[in-house]
mmCIF file of C-alpha atoms in Angstrom:
data_model
loop_
_atom_site.group_PDB
_atom_site.id
_atom_site.type_symbol
_atom_site.label_atom_id
_atom_site.label_comp_id
_atom_site.label_asym_id
_atom_site.label_seq_id
_atom_site.Cartn_x
_atom_site.Cartn_y
_atom_site.Cartn_z
ATOM 1 C CA UNK A 13 22.037 9.207 -8.542
ATOM 2 C CA UNK A 14 19.504 9.550 -5.713
ATOM 3 C CA UNK A 15 17.362 6.530 -4.824
ATOM 4 C CA UNK A 16 14.270 6.784 -2.625
ATOM 5 C CA UNK A 17 14.210 3.911 -0.140
ATOM 6 C CA UNK A 18 11.505 4.995 2.313
ATOM 7 C CA UNK A 19 8.402 7.170 2.435
ATOM 8 C CA UNK A 20 6.902 7.835 5.877
ATOM 9 C CA UNK A 21 3.382 9.265 5.762
ATOM 10 C CA UNK A 22 1.583 10.212 8.992
ATOM 11 C CA UNK A 23 -2.094 9.459 8.518
ATOM 12 C CA UNK A 24 -5.146 11.000 10.117
ATOM 13 C CA UNK A 25 -7.002 7.770 9.437
ATOM 14 C CA UNK A 26 -4.288 5.302 10.444
ATOM 15 C CA UNK A 27 -6.629 2.328 10.791
ATOM 16 C CA UNK A 28 -8.280 2.880 7.397
ATOM 17 C CA UNK A 29 -4.952 3.671 5.765
ATOM 18 C CA UNK A 30 -3.215 0.645 7.279
ATOM 19 C CA UNK A 31 -5.979 -1.517 5.823
ATOM 20 C CA UNK A 32 -5.873 0.307 2.472
ATOM 21 C CA UNK A 33 -2.114 0.160 1.900
ATOM 22 C CA UNK A 34 -1.485 -3.586 1.870
ATOM 23 C CA UNK A 35 -4.528 -4.339 -0.246
ATOM 24 C CA UNK A 36 -4.298 -1.506 -2.770
ATOM 25 C CA UNK A 37 -0.671 -0.529 -3.274
ATOM 26 C CA UNK A 38 1.773 -2.506 -5.352
ATOM 27 C CA UNK A 39 5.310 -3.310 -4.205
ATOM 28 C CA UNK A 40 8.472 -4.511 -5.868
ATOM 29 C CA UNK A 41 10.301 -5.019 -2.588
ATOM 30 C CA UNK A 42 12.772 -2.143 -2.959
ATOM 31 C CA UNK A 43 10.820 0.667 -1.269
ATOM 32 C CA UNK A 44 9.411 0.856 2.243
ATOM 33 C CA UNK A 45 6.096 2.724 2.440
ATOM 34 C CA UNK A 46 5.225 3.325 6.099
ATOM 35 C CA UNK A 47 1.762 4.643 6.939
ATOM 36 C CA UNK A 48 1.826 5.727 10.573
ATOM 37 C CA UNK A 49 -0.309 7.602 13.090
ATOM 38 C CA UNK A 50 0.750 11.240 13.684
ATOM 39 C CA UNK A 51 3.980 11.513 15.752
ATOM 40 C CA UNK A 52 2.005 13.259 18.527
ATOM 41 C CA UNK A 53 -1.668 12.246 18.228
ATOM 42 C CA UNK A 54 -2.597 14.905 20.824
ATOM 43 C CA UNK A 55 -1.589 17.579 18.283
ATOM 44 C CA UNK A 56 -3.387 15.998 15.324
ATOM 45 C CA UNK A 57 -6.260 18.050 13.916
ATOM 46 C CA UNK A 58 -9.482 16.077 14.413
ATOM 47 C CA UNK A 59 -11.162 15.149 11.130
ATOM 48 C CA UNK A 60 -8.286 16.569 9.083
ATOM 49 C CA UNK A 61 -7.585 15.195 5.620
ATOM 50 C CA UNK A 62 -5.120 15.919 2.856
ATOM 51 C CA UNK A 63 -5.503 19.034 0.691
ATOM 52 C CA UNK A 64 -3.300 19.795 -2.330
ATOM 53 C CA UNK A 65 -3.590 23.533 -1.621
ATOM 54 C CA UNK A 66 -1.491 23.356 1.552
ATOM 55 C CA UNK A 67 2.293 23.603 1.642
ATOM 56 C CA UNK A 68 3.902 20.170 1.276
ATOM 57 C CA UNK A 69 2.974 17.063 -0.660
ATOM 58 C CA UNK A 70 0.798 17.283 -3.770
ATOM 59 C CA UNK A 71 0.690 13.619 -4.811
ATOM 60 C CA UNK A 72 2.836 10.498 -5.002
ATOM 61 C CA UNK A 73 3.677 8.529 -8.118
ATOM 62 C CA UNK A 74 5.009 5.003 -8.521
ATOM 63 C CA UNK A 75 6.351 3.499 -11.722
ATOM 64 C CA UNK A 76 5.243 0.077 -12.951
ATOM 65 C CA UNK A 77 6.753 -1.906 -15.799
ATOM 66 C CA UNK A 78 4.079 -1.726 -18.474
ATOM 67 C CA UNK A 79 0.560 -0.728 -19.435
ATOM 68 C CA UNK A 80 -0.442 -4.332 -18.661
ATOM 69 C CA UNK A 81 0.616 -3.658 -15.052
ATOM 70 C CA UNK A 82 -1.761 -0.677 -14.993
ATOM 71 C CA UNK A 83 -4.555 -2.954 -16.237
ATOM 72 C CA UNK A 84 -3.711 -5.402 -13.429
ATOM 73 C CA UNK A 85 -3.773 -2.515 -10.934
ATOM 74 C CA UNK A 86 -7.272 -1.573 -12.130
ATOM 75 C CA UNK A 87 -8.410 -5.155 -11.507
ATOM 76 C CA UNK A 88 -6.909 -5.035 -7.994
ATOM 77 C CA UNK A 89 -8.435 -1.640 -7.202
ATOM 78 C CA UNK A 90 -11.836 -2.805 -8.504
ATOM 79 C CA UNK A 91 -11.573 -6.000 -6.452
ATOM 80 C CA UNK A 92 -11.172 -3.867 -3.320
ATOM 81 C CA UNK A 93 -13.752 -1.226 -4.306
ATOM 82 C CA UNK A 94 -11.159 1.555 -4.539
ATOM 83 C CA UNK A 95 -12.394 4.324 -6.872
ATOM 84 C CA UNK A 96 -9.931 5.265 -9.625
ATOM 85 C CA UNK A 97 -9.699 7.136 -12.894
ATOM 86 C CA UNK A 98 -9.110 5.760 -16.356
ATOM 87 C CA UNK A 99 -5.642 5.170 -17.757
ATOM 88 C CA UNK A 100 -4.520 8.472 -19.294
ATOM 89 C CA UNK A 101 -2.021 8.702 -22.148
ATOM 90 C CA UNK A 102 0.450 11.516 -21.419
ATOM 91 C CA UNK A 103 2.058 11.516 -24.856
ATOM 92 C CA UNK A 104 4.432 14.461 -24.214
ATOM 93 C CA UNK A 105 6.033 12.420 -21.392
ATOM 94 C CA UNK A 106 5.634 9.033 -23.127
ATOM 95 C CA UNK A 107 3.861 7.507 -20.131
ATOM 96 C CA UNK A 108 0.447 6.174 -19.199
ATOM 97 C CA UNK A 109 -1.001 7.266 -15.823
ATOM 98 C CA UNK A 110 -3.597 5.692 -13.532
ATOM 99 C CA UNK A 111 -4.702 7.845 -10.564
ATOM 100 C CA UNK A 112 -6.639 7.067 -7.399
ATOM 101 C CA UNK A 113 -6.804 8.460 -3.838
ATOM 102 C CA UNK A 114 -5.869 6.941 -0.506
ATOM 103 C CA UNK A 115 -8.165 7.210 2.566
ATOM 104 C CA UNK A 116 -6.499 10.528 3.541
ATOM 105 C CA UNK A 117 -7.327 11.938 0.072
ATOM 106 C CA UNK A 118 -3.719 11.873 -1.217
ATOM 107 C CA UNK A 119 -3.639 11.298 -4.956
ATOM 108 C CA UNK A 120 -1.612 8.221 -5.860
ATOM 109 C CA UNK A 121 -0.470 7.749 -9.449
ATOM 110 C CA UNK A 122 0.837 4.625 -11.112
ATOM 111 C CA UNK A 123 2.786 5.332 -14.296
ATOM 112 C CA UNK A 124 3.951 3.034 -17.077
ATOM 113 C CA UNK A 125 6.370 3.881 -19.886
ATOM 114 C CA UNK A 126 5.503 3.552 -23.550
ATOM 115 C CA UNK A 127 6.550 0.298 -25.138
#
């Protein structure tokens, strides 16, 4: 079985993203999420932001324990004025999904299993 232990995401808005991450993302202590400036800032494209139509990442998804955890996430996102969608019931997959975007425009999903 493969276990993800780290996600390193170069950010075009490192200051905004560094502020966003600790106040908006949830953690269970078993995954390192590192939001860093580009490896070579001189080669970074000025004003660039994420676009799902490019090769590479489309979105990231994190699992939480229950629908109540999604409700708590909404409260946290609202507290920090982070826009988000409603909780969506994806019945074919037996999960609930809450989506929002980080400062670089990457869609972040929190999912909770039925039950």
